CSV table of C-alpha atoms in Angstrom, one decimal:
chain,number,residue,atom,x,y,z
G,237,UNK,CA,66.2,-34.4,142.4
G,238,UNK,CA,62.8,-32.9,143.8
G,239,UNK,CA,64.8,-29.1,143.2
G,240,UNK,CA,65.3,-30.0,139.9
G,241,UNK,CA,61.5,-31.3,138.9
G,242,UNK,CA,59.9,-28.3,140.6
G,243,UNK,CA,62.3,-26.0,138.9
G,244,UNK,CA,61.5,-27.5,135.2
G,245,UNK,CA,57.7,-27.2,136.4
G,246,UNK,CA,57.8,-23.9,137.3
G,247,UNK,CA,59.7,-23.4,133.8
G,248,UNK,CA,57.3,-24.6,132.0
G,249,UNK,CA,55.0,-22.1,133.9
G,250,UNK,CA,56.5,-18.9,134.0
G,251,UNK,CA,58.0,-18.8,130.2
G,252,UNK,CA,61.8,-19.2,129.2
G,253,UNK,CA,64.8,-18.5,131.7
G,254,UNK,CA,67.0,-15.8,130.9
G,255,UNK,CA,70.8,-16.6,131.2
G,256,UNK,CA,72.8,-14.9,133.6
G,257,UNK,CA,75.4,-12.9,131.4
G,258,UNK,CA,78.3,-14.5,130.1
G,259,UNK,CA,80.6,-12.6,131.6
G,260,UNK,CA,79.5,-12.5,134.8
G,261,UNK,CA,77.8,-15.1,137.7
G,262,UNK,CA,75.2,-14.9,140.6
G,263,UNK,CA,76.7,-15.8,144.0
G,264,UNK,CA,75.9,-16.7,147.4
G,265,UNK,CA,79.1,-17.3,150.2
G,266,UNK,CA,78.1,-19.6,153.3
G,267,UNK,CA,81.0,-19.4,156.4
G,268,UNK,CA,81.8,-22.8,157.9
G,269,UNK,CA,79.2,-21.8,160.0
G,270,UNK,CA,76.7,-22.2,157.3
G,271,UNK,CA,76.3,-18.4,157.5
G,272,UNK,CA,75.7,-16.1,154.5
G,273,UNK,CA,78.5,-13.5,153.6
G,274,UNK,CA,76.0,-9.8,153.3
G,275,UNK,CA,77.0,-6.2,152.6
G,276,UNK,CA,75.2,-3.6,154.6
G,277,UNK,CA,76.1,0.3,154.4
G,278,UNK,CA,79.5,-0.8,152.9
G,279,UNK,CA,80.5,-3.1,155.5
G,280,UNK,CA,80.6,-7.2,155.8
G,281,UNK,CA,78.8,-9.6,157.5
G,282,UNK,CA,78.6,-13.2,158.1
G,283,UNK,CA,75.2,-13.4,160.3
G,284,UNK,CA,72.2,-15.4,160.0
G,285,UNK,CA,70.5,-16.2,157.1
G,286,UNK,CA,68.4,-13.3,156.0
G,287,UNK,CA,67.1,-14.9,152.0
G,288,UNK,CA,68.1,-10.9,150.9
G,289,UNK,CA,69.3,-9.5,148.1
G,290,UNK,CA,72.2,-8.2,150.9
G,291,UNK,CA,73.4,-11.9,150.4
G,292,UNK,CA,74.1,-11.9,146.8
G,293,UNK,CA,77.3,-11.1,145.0
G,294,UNK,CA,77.9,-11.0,141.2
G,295,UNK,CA,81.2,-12.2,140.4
G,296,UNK,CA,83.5,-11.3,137.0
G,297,UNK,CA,86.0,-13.6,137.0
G,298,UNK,CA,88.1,-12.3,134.2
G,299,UNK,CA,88.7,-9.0,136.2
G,300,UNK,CA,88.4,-11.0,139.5
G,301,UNK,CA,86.0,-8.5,140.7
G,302,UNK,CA,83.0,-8.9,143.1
G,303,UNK,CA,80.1,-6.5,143.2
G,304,UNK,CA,77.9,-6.0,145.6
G,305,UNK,CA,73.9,-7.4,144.9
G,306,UNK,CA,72.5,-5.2,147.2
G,307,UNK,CA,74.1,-1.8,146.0
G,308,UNK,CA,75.5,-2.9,142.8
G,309,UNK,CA,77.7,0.3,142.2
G,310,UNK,CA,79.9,-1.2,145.4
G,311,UNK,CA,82.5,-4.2,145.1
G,312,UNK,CA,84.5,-6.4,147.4
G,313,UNK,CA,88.1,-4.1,148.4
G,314,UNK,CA,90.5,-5.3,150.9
G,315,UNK,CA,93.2,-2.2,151.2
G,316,UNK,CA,96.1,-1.9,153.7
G,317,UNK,CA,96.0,0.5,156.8
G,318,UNK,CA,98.3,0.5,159.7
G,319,UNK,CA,100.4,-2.2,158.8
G,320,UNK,CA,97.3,-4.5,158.6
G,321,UNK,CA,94.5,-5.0,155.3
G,322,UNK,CA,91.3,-4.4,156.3
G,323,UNK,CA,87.9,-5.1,154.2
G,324,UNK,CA,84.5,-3.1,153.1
G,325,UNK,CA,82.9,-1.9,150.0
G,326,UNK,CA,84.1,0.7,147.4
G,327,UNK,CA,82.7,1.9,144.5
G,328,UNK,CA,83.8,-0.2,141.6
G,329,UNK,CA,86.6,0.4,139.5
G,330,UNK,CA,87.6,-2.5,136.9
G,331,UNK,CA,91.6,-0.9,137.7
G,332,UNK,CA,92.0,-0.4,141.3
G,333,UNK,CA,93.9,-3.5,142.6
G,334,UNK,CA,92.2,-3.4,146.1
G,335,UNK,CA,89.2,-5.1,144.4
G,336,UNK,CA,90.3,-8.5,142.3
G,337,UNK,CA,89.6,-11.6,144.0
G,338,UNK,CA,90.2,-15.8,143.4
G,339,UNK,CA,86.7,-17.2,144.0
G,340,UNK,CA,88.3,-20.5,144.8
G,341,UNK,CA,84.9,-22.8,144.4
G,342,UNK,CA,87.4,-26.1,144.7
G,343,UNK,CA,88.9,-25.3,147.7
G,344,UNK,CA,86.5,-23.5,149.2
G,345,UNK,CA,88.3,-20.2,149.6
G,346,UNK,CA,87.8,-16.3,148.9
G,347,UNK,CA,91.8,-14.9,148.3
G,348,UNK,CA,92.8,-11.4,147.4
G,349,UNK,CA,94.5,-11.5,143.8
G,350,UNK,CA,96.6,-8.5,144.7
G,351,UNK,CA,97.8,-8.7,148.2
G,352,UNK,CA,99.5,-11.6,148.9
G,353,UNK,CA,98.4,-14.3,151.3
G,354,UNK,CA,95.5,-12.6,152.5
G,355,UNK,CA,92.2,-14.3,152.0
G,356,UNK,CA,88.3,-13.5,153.6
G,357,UNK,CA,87.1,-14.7,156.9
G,358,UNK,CA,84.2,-14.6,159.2
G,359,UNK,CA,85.1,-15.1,162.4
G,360,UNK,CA,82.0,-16.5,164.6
G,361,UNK,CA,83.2,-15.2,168.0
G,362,UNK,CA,82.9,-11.4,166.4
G,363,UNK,CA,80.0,-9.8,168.5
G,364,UNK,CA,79.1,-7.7,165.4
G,365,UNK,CA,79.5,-10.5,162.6
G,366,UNK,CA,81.7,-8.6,161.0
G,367,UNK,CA,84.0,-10.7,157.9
G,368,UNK,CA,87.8,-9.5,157.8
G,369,UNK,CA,90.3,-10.2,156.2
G,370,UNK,CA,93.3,-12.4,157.1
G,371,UNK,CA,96.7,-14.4,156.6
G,372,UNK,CA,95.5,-17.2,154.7
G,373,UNK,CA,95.5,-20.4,156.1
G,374,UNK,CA,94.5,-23.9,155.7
G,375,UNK,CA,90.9,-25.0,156.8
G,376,UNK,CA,92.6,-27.4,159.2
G,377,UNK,CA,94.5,-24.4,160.9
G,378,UNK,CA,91.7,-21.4,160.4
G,379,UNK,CA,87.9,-23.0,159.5
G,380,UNK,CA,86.7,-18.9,159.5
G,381,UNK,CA,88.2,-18.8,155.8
G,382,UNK,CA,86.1,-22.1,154.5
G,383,UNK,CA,83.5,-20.7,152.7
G,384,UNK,CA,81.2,-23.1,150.3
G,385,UNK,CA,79.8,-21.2,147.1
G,386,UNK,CA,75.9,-21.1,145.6
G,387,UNK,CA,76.2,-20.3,142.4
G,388,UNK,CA,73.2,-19.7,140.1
G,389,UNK,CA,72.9,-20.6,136.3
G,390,UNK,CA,70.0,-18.9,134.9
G,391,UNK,CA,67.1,-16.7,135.7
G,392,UNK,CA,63.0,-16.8,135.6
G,393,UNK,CA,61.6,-13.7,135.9
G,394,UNK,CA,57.8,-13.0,136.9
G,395,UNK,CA,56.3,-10.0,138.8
G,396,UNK,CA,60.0,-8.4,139.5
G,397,UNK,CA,60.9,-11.7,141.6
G,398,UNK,CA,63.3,-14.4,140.6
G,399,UNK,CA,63.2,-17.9,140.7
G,400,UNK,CA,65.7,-19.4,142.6
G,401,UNK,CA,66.8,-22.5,144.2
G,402,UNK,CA,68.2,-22.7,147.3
G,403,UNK,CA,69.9,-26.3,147.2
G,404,UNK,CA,73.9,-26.2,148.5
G,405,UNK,CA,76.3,-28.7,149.1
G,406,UNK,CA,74.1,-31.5,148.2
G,407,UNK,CA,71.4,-31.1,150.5
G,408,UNK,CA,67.8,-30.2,149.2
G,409,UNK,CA,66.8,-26.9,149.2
G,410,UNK,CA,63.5,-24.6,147.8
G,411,UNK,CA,62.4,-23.4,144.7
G,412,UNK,CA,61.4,-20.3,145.5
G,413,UNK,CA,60.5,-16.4,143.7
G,414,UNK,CA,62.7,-13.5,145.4
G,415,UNK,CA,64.3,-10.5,144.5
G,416,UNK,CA,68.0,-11.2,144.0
G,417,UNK,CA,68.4,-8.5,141.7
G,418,UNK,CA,68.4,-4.7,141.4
């Protein structure tokens, strides 16, 4: 509730909010270990919270595809090698399979659309943080593919920052200006 007053105050401060476009929404992806999925040099992390624009994703869901905030040319590809998928960044291309995902906000899940059964996981004992991809598995089985999803609805814009609030899974967050966008 306190999120929600500060953000109408600071509204009514900075001037209208700009919509994020209809075709496409601002993400953040938190491990069961409450710790933010990043992209760095083309690979994946799930390491401590940083508040970068490394930790932002923009997702399309009607061609499944999730690009990159920090380099927005880049989006999420899981291809197979040696018998195993493996995960990164690629340059984007609406038609390459490799890069369509489910953003499964209900379940909290992250599954390839393409390959089957294989879905994104952050494993907490990797010394490098690293995020991989795996068999897909329930939470009860494999918690390293629960990931819970902050999703923002609209923008203010001042200065190049954004305003933002940070509020997930119930519990009260900031309002706060960043730069989440390119």
């Amino acid at each position: 509730m306190k999120s929600t007053a500060c953000f109408a105050a600071a509204l009514s401060l900075v001037g209208s909010a700009v919509p994020a476009s209809a075709d496409e929404v601002a993400l953040r992806f938190y491990s069961a270990q409450d710790y933010p999925l990043s992209e760095w040099n083309s690979n994946l992390y799930a390491d401590v919270k940083k508040d970068n624009f490394n930790e932002w994703w923009f997702y399309t869901e009607d061609i499944l595809e999730l690009r990159s905030n920090s380099n927005p040319r880049v989006c999420l590809d899981a291809y197979p090698k040696d018998g195993k998928y493996w995960v990164h960044t690629w340059a984007c291309d609406g038609a390459n399979p490799n890069q369509r995902w489910h953003v499964d906000m209900a379940n909290h899940r992250i599954q390839h659309a393409t390959h089957p059964n294989v879905c994104l996981d952050a494993d907490p004992t990797a010394p490098q943080h690293q995020a991989q991809v795996w068999e897909c598995h329930s939470h009860d089985v494999n918690k390293n593919q629960y990931w819970s999803v902050v999703q923002e609805v609209g923008y203010l814009h001042r200065n190049g920052l954004f305003l933002t609030n940070t509020q997930r899974n119930d519990i009260e967050g900031d309002i706060l200006f960043a730069a989440l966008l390119p």
